[in-house]
Short mmCIF file of C-alpha atoms and ligand atoms in Angstrom, two decimals:
data_model
loop_
_atom_site.label_atom_id
_atom_site.label_comp_id
_atom_site.label_asym_id
_atom_site.label_seq_id
_atom_site.Cartn_x
_atom_site.Cartn_y
_atom_site.Cartn_z
CA MET K 1 -17.53 26.55 15.80
CA THR K 2 -14.00 25.83 14.70
CA ALA K 3 -13.37 25.33 11.02
CA PRO K 4 -12.25 21.82 10.06
CA VAL K 5 -8.51 21.48 9.55
CA LEU K 6 -7.90 20.77 5.90
CA ALA K 7 -5.64 17.79 5.40
CA VAL K 8 -2.79 18.70 3.09
CA PRO K 9 -1.51 15.65 1.19
CA VAL K 10 2.19 14.82 1.34
CA LEU K 11 1.88 12.74 -1.83
CA THR K 12 -0.59 13.30 -4.64
CA VAL K 13 -0.85 10.51 -7.19
CA SER K 14 -2.68 11.41 -10.41
CA GLY K 15 -3.50 9.27 -13.39
CA LEU K 16 -0.87 6.64 -12.59
CA THR K 17 -0.88 4.10 -15.41
CA VAL K 18 1.48 1.12 -15.73
CA ARG K 19 1.84 -1.11 -18.78
CA PHE K 20 4.15 -4.09 -19.23
CA PRO K 21 4.70 -4.83 -22.92
CA THR K 22 5.01 -8.63 -22.95
CA GLY K 23 4.92 -9.53 -26.60
CA ARG K 24 4.29 -8.20 -30.06
CA ARG K 25 0.61 -7.65 -29.47
CA SER K 26 0.36 -8.24 -25.77
CA THR K 27 0.44 -5.70 -22.94
CA VAL K 28 -0.33 -6.17 -19.24
CA HIS K 29 -2.60 -3.32 -18.13
CA ALA K 30 -1.41 -3.49 -14.52
CA ALA K 31 -2.63 -0.05 -13.37
CA THR K 32 -4.90 2.38 -15.14
CA ASP K 33 -5.52 6.02 -14.27
CA VAL K 34 -5.03 5.58 -10.53
CA SER K 35 -5.37 8.74 -8.43
CA PHE K 36 -5.23 9.16 -4.66
CA ASP K 37 -3.70 11.33 -1.95
CA LEU K 38 -1.63 10.26 1.02
CA VAL K 39 -2.09 12.54 4.01
CA PRO K 40 0.14 12.88 7.09
CA GLY K 41 -1.35 11.04 10.07
CA ARG K 42 -3.63 8.89 7.92
CA VAL K 43 -3.54 5.27 6.78
CA LEU K 44 -4.96 4.50 3.35
CA ALA K 45 -5.64 0.79 2.79
CA LEU K 46 -5.36 -0.39 -0.81
CA VAL K 47 -7.38 -3.58 -1.17
CA GLY K 48 -8.37 -5.92 -3.98
CA GLU K 49 -7.98 -9.47 -5.23
CA SER K 50 -4.61 -11.01 -5.96
CA GLY K 51 -3.14 -9.75 -9.22
CA CYS K 52 -5.22 -6.56 -9.47
CA GLY K 53 -2.12 -4.33 -9.48
CA LYS K 54 -1.52 -3.31 -5.86
CA SER K 55 2.17 -4.23 -5.66
CA VAL K 56 2.84 -2.80 -9.10
CA LEU K 57 1.45 0.51 -7.87
CA ALA K 58 3.82 0.65 -4.89
CA ALA K 59 6.77 -0.44 -7.03
CA ALA K 60 5.92 2.26 -9.58
CA LEU K 61 5.97 4.93 -6.86
CA LEU K 62 9.45 3.82 -5.81
CA ARG K 63 10.51 3.32 -9.44
CA LEU K 64 11.38 -0.30 -8.80
CA LEU K 65 9.74 -1.69 -11.94
CA PRO K 66 11.90 -3.38 -14.59
CA PRO K 67 13.28 -1.38 -17.53
CA GLY K 68 10.88 -1.29 -20.43
CA THR K 69 7.82 -0.79 -18.22
CA GLU K 70 5.66 2.07 -19.44
CA VAL K 71 4.65 4.36 -16.59
CA SER K 72 2.67 7.58 -16.95
CA GLY K 73 0.94 10.00 -14.62
CA THR K 74 2.41 11.94 -11.72
CA ALA K 75 3.13 11.31 -8.05
CA VAL K 76 4.06 14.65 -6.54
CA LEU K 77 5.54 15.00 -3.06
CA ALA K 78 4.86 18.11 -0.97
CA GLY K 79 7.56 20.50 -2.15
CA GLY K 80 7.11 19.52 -5.78
CA THR K 81 9.25 16.44 -6.53
CA ASP K 82 7.51 14.07 -8.94
CA LEU K 83 8.46 10.53 -7.98
CA LEU K 84 7.70 9.33 -11.49
CA GLY K 85 9.70 12.04 -13.25
CA ALA K 86 12.64 12.80 -10.95
CA PRO K 87 16.10 11.69 -12.09
CA GLY K 88 17.25 8.37 -10.60
CA ARG K 89 20.08 10.16 -8.80
CA VAL K 90 17.62 12.42 -6.94
CA LEU K 91 15.52 9.40 -5.98
CA ARG K 92 18.51 7.50 -4.62
CA ARG K 93 20.07 10.44 -2.78
CA SER K 94 17.14 12.26 -1.34
CA ILE K 95 13.87 10.39 -1.73
CA ARG K 96 14.08 6.62 -1.19
CA GLY K 97 14.21 5.81 2.49
CA ARG K 98 14.35 9.50 3.38
CA ARG K 99 10.99 10.75 2.17
CA VAL K 100 9.33 7.58 0.91
CA ALA K 101 10.10 4.21 2.48
CA LEU K 102 8.92 0.70 1.71
CA VAL K 103 7.95 -2.00 4.18
CA PRO K 104 8.38 -5.07 1.98
CA GLN K 105 6.10 -8.09 1.77
CA SER K 106 8.54 -10.56 3.28
CA ALA K 107 10.77 -9.77 6.25
CA ALA K 108 12.59 -13.05 5.64
CA THR K 109 13.86 -11.97 2.23
CA ALA K 110 14.50 -8.34 3.26
CA LEU K 111 16.98 -9.33 5.99
CA THR K 112 20.39 -10.90 5.40
CA PRO K 113 20.63 -14.17 7.37
CA VAL K 114 24.37 -13.95 8.01
CA ARG K 115 24.52 -10.68 9.94
CA THR K 116 22.91 -9.59 13.19
CA VAL K 117 19.86 -7.44 12.97
CA ARG K 118 21.77 -4.67 14.72
CA ALA K 119 24.43 -4.64 11.98
CA GLN K 120 21.70 -4.28 9.37
CA VAL K 121 19.78 -1.54 11.18
CA GLU K 122 22.95 0.41 11.99
CA GLU K 123 24.08 0.16 8.38
CA THR K 124 20.81 1.67 7.19
CA VAL K 125 21.02 4.40 9.86
CA ALA K 126 24.61 5.23 8.80
CA GLU K 127 23.58 5.44 5.16
CA LEU K 128 20.50 7.59 5.69
CA THR K 129 21.64 9.76 8.62
CA PRO K 130 25.45 9.69 8.74
CA ASP K 131 25.67 12.31 11.50
CA VAL K 132 23.75 10.52 14.20
CA ASP K 133 25.05 7.97 16.72
CA ARG K 134 24.07 4.77 14.94
CA ARG K 135 23.94 2.54 17.99
CA ALA K 136 21.70 4.91 19.94
CA ARG K 137 19.51 5.48 16.90
CA ALA K 138 19.16 1.73 16.26
CA ASP K 139 18.10 1.23 19.91
CA GLU K 140 15.59 4.07 19.56
CA LEU K 141 14.13 2.55 16.38
CA ALA K 142 13.89 -0.86 18.07
CA THR K 143 11.99 0.63 20.99
CA ARG K 144 9.72 2.50 18.65
CA VAL K 145 8.57 -0.71 16.96
CA GLY K 146 8.17 -2.59 20.23
CA LEU K 147 11.46 -4.52 20.31
CA ALA K 148 14.02 -4.52 23.11
CA PRO K 149 17.41 -3.13 22.06
CA ALA K 150 18.91 -6.52 23.00
CA ASP K 151 16.74 -8.15 20.30
CA LEU K 152 18.87 -6.35 17.71
CA ASP K 153 21.87 -8.45 18.69
CA ARG K 154 20.23 -11.58 17.37
CA TYR K 155 20.41 -13.08 13.91
CA PRO K 156 17.24 -12.97 11.78
CA HIS K 157 16.58 -16.72 12.21
CA GLU K 158 16.56 -16.22 15.99
CA LEU K 159 13.58 -13.86 15.72
CA SER K 160 9.92 -14.84 15.48
CA GLY K 161 8.04 -13.84 12.32
CA GLY K 162 6.39 -10.97 14.17
CA MET K 163 9.71 -9.68 15.49
CA ALA K 164 11.30 -9.85 12.04
CA GLN K 165 8.35 -7.89 10.69
CA ARG K 166 9.02 -5.23 13.35
CA VAL K 167 12.64 -5.04 12.26
CA VAL K 168 11.68 -4.25 8.67
CA VAL K 169 9.32 -1.53 9.92
CA ALA K 170 12.24 -0.13 11.97
CA LEU K 171 14.39 -0.17 8.82
CA ALA K 172 11.69 1.74 6.95
CA LEU K 173 11.54 4.35 9.72
CA ALA K 174 15.32 4.83 9.87
CA GLY K 175 15.34 7.81 7.51
CA ASP K 176 12.33 9.47 9.16
CA PRO K 177 10.23 9.26 5.98
CA ASP K 178 7.08 11.29 5.31
CA VAL K 179 5.48 8.39 3.45
CA VAL K 180 5.55 4.67 4.28
CA LEU K 181 4.39 2.19 1.64
CA ALA K 182 3.66 -1.18 3.25
CA ASP K 183 3.14 -3.98 0.71
CA GLU K 184 1.25 -6.86 2.33
CA PRO K 185 3.19 -6.49 5.58
CA THR K 186 1.01 -9.13 7.22
CA ALA K 187 1.26 -11.85 4.57
CA GLY K 188 1.83 -15.23 6.20
CA LEU K 189 1.39 -13.98 9.78
CA ASP K 190 -1.21 -15.44 12.13
CA ARG K 191 -4.10 -13.33 13.30
CA PRO K 192 -2.62 -11.85 16.51
CA LEU K 193 0.52 -10.88 14.61
CA VAL K 194 -1.51 -9.40 11.78
CA ASP K 195 -3.34 -7.21 14.27
CA ARG K 196 -0.11 -6.26 16.04
CA THR K 197 1.64 -5.31 12.80
CA LEU K 198 -1.33 -3.25 11.70
CA ARG K 199 -1.45 -1.48 15.07
CA LEU K 200 2.24 -0.70 14.66
CA LEU K 201 1.57 0.90 11.27
CA ARG K 202 -1.31 2.82 12.85
CA SER K 203 1.14 4.20 15.42
CA VAL K 204 3.55 5.15 12.63
CA ALA K 205 0.77 7.24 11.09
CA ASP K 206 -0.22 8.66 14.47
CA ARG K 207 3.29 10.08 14.69
CA GLY K 208 2.75 11.99 11.46
CA CYS K 209 3.63 9.65 8.59
CA ALA K 210 1.30 9.07 5.67
CA VAL K 211 0.87 5.31 5.32
CA LEU K 212 -0.27 3.29 2.31
CA LEU K 213 -1.19 -0.19 3.50
CA ILE K 214 -1.53 -2.75 0.72
CA THR K 215 -3.46 -5.75 1.89
CA HIS K 216 -6.02 -8.29 0.85
CA ASP K 217 -6.89 -8.90 4.48
CA LEU K 218 -10.11 -6.92 4.58
CA GLY K 219 -11.17 -9.00 7.57
CA ALA K 220 -8.38 -7.49 9.69
CA LEU K 221 -9.54 -3.99 8.78
CA GLN K 222 -13.12 -4.87 9.61
CA ARG K 223 -12.44 -6.40 13.00
CA THR K 224 -10.52 -3.38 14.27
CA PRO K 225 -12.30 -0.11 13.49
CA GLY K 226 -9.92 2.84 13.44
CA LEU K 227 -6.93 0.84 12.18
CA VAL K 228 -7.13 2.56 8.81
CA ASP K 229 -8.71 5.89 7.92
CA ASP K 230 -9.42 5.46 4.24
CA VAL K 231 -9.90 2.59 1.83
CA ALA K 232 -9.23 2.38 -1.91
CA VAL K 233 -10.61 -0.69 -3.67
CA MET K 234 -8.73 -1.80 -6.76
CA TYR K 235 -10.16 -4.00 -9.46
CA ALA K 236 -8.36 -4.96 -12.67
CA GLY K 237 -5.85 -2.12 -12.30
CA ARG K 238 -8.38 0.61 -11.51
CA LEU K 239 -9.67 2.12 -8.30
CA VAL K 240 -13.37 1.33 -8.31
CA GLU K 241 -14.22 2.82 -4.93
CA THR K 242 -12.48 5.14 -2.46
CA GLY K 243 -13.56 6.82 0.74
CA PRO K 244 -13.46 6.81 4.54
CA ALA K 245 -12.98 3.27 5.88
CA ASP K 246 -16.21 3.14 7.88
CA ALA K 247 -18.26 4.23 4.86
CA VAL K 248 -16.59 1.93 2.32
CA LEU K 249 -16.52 -1.12 4.61
CA GLY K 250 -19.85 -0.42 6.30
CA ASP K 251 -21.90 0.73 3.35
CA PRO K 252 -20.07 -0.06 0.11
CA ALA K 253 -21.20 1.78 -2.99
CA HIS K 254 -19.61 -0.42 -5.63
CA ASP K 255 -20.83 -3.93 -6.30
CA TYR K 256 -17.24 -5.20 -6.39
CA THR K 257 -16.57 -3.89 -2.86
CA ARG K 258 -19.73 -5.68 -1.74
CA ALA K 259 -18.53 -8.89 -3.39
CA LEU K 260 -15.13 -8.60 -1.63
CA LEU K 261 -16.81 -8.10 1.74
CA GLY K 262 -19.24 -10.95 1.06
CA ALA K 263 -16.31 -13.31 0.50
CA LEU K 264 -15.12 -12.76 4.10
CA PRO K 265 -16.16 -15.12 6.92
CA ALA K 266 -18.18 -12.26 8.42
CA GLY K 267 -19.84 -11.68 5.04
CA GLY K 268 -20.92 -15.30 4.63
CA LEU K 269 -17.96 -16.64 2.61
CA VAL K 270 -19.76 -16.11 -0.70
CA PRO K 271 -17.16 -16.62 -3.46
CA ILE K 272 -16.73 -13.64 -5.76
CA PRO K 273 -18.72 -14.65 -8.84
CA GLY K 274 -17.05 -15.16 -12.20
CA ILE K 275 -13.34 -15.11 -12.81
CA ALA K 276 -10.90 -12.22 -12.49
CA PRO K 277 -10.08 -10.74 -15.89
CA THR K 278 -6.74 -11.22 -17.58
CA LEU K 279 -4.91 -7.92 -17.52
CA THR K 280 -3.63 -8.49 -21.06
CA ASP K 281 -7.13 -8.70 -22.38
CA LEU K 282 -9.38 -6.24 -20.58
CA PRO K 283 -12.85 -5.59 -21.98
CA PRO K 284 -13.67 -2.05 -23.04
CA GLY K 285 -15.58 -0.05 -20.39
CA CYS K 286 -16.09 -1.49 -16.95
CA ALA K 287 -14.23 -4.76 -16.29
CA TRP K 288 -16.46 -5.63 -13.32
CA HIS K 289 -19.57 -5.13 -15.42
CA ALA K 290 -18.12 -7.56 -17.96
CA ARG K 291 -17.73 -10.13 -15.17
CA ARG K 292 -21.21 -9.58 -13.79
CA PRO K 293 -23.27 -8.34 -16.76
CA HIS K 294 -26.64 -9.21 -15.23
CA SER K 295 -26.01 -8.04 -11.70
CA GLY K 296 -27.93 -4.82 -12.28
CA ALA K 297 -25.35 -3.21 -10.03
CA CYS K 298 -23.37 -1.46 -12.69
CA ASP K 299 -24.26 0.59 -15.72
CA GLY K 300 -21.31 -0.76 -17.66
CA GLY K 301 -19.83 2.70 -17.96
CA GLU K 302 -16.73 4.18 -16.48
CA ALA K 303 -18.12 7.31 -14.84
CA VAL K 304 -16.65 8.19 -11.47
CA HIS K 305 -19.35 9.34 -9.08
CA VAL K 306 -18.41 11.64 -6.22
CA ALA K 307 -20.16 12.22 -2.89
CA GLY K 308 -18.19 14.17 -0.33
CA ALA K 309 -14.98 12.21 0.30
CA ARG K 310 -16.28 9.11 -1.49
CA THR K 311 -15.87 8.08 -5.09
CA SER K 312 -17.22 5.10 -6.93
CA ARG K 313 -17.00 3.93 -10.50
CA CYS K 314 -20.21 2.93 -12.25
CA ARG K 315 -22.52 3.15 -9.28
CA PRO K 316 -23.09 6.30 -7.24
CA PRO K 317 -22.53 6.29 -3.49
CA ALA K 318 -25.38 7.75 -1.44
CA GLY K 319 -25.71 11.46 -2.09
CA ALA K 320 -23.57 11.44 -5.22
CA ARG K 321 -23.64 14.17 -7.76
CA CYS K 322 -23.18 12.94 -11.28
N1 LIG F 1 7.41 -7.35 -14.54
C1 LIG F 1 6.20 -7.70 -14.93
N2 LIG F 1 5.95 -8.03 -16.21
C2 LIG F 1 4.72 -8.38 -16.63
N3 LIG F 1 3.64 -8.42 -15.83
C3 LIG F 1 3.82 -8.11 -14.55
C4 LIG F 1 5.09 -7.74 -14.01
N4 LIG F 1 4.94 -7.47 -12.69
C5 LIG F 1 3.64 -7.68 -12.41
N5 LIG F 1 2.97 -8.05 -13.52
C6 LIG F 1 1.53 -8.33 -13.63
O1 LIG F 1 0.82 -7.19 -13.16
C7 LIG F 1 -0.40 -7.59 -12.55
C8 LIG F 1 -0.54 -6.97 -11.20
O2 LIG F 1 0.37 -7.60 -10.29
P1 LIG F 1 0.52 -7.18 -8.77
O3 LIG F 1 1.69 -7.94 -8.23
O4 LIG F 1 0.57 -5.70 -8.67
O5 LIG F 1 -0.81 -7.71 -8.12
P2 LIG F 1 -1.28 -7.58 -6.60
O6 LIG F 1 -2.58 -6.91 -6.62
O7 LIG F 1 -0.20 -6.96 -5.79
O8 LIG F 1 -1.45 -9.10 -6.19
P3 LIG F 1 -1.10 -9.87 -4.83
O9 LIG F 1 -2.20 -9.52 -3.87
O10 LIG F 1 -1.12 -11.31 -5.24
O11 LIG F 1 0.25 -9.40 -4.37
C9 LIG F 1 -0.38 -9.12 -12.53
O12 LIG F 1 -1.15 -9.55 -13.62
C10 LIG F 1 1.06 -9.46 -12.72
O13 LIG F 1 1.21 -10.70 -13.34
NI1 LIG F 2 -19.25 -1.06 -13.84
#
């Protein structure tokens, strides 16, 4: 019997906490004590309702949050650089785009309308890898994301939404990053394009990148098994459940994950009960418990239960040790 190959993370996020002071007594608790690993060749989907802190998490990792934001915790790349602690100069020169790249939410706003796509891709190539032939590299990146090199000679408005989305993935791949953070890359796309974009990100991981896919489209993950490897469920700024995708989506441990799945067409379109908490005014203890006090599905505590590769707050997954 061969021993299992241990996956070595390329990015280890520990205790990431983000606070936006918004007034004399008011603070947005956008992310609280978030920990996860990103592993080469794997896609981790970060899911949760609108406003739960997903985008803030990605922006924190790239240090794109406004001045005055309070960020604590660590996010350590293989080799030792802490994304949250490294000087801005180091981030700009050797990390952003080169080791950690972002696929933004909207291709339309990421691309300049007045220049051809080729000009924009070649500019990024020249900036990140000045020694390579930029035209050849741009063509290679286009092919890699499923575009014809001739497509690059068009202006952004001449591309379909799906093609524009491919261009921003090509831009993210230009510096050959180890980590790709994709923030709602399928927002506003129709179902075939959602599936195509997700398959593209799967192929990016299959070539060795670690991918964080932020999405609230749980349905897309459910209808194509194998698209993502792992799932982290975020609620009110905290990860309430993490684990392999088939386990989390097929047999959720946390009541909130069950509620999210139940709100999908396949789950019966049951609205998530109660209202999402305000992140300036979180209850002590478990915020989901406060929303569903009589569900019997939560002990109201904050304990993280662990079973193999799965974790769940409040409610143990099968086989958990407490
Ligand atoms: N600069 C800021 N100042 C104050 N609050 C902010 C700031 N940026 C984000 N927030 C708040 O942080 C919380 C988390 O926002 P975030 O954009 O991360 O949510 P999300 O999970 O990505 O939602 P969506 O799925 O709608 O994109 C929200 O309450 C938001 O209003
Ligand atoms: Ni709870």
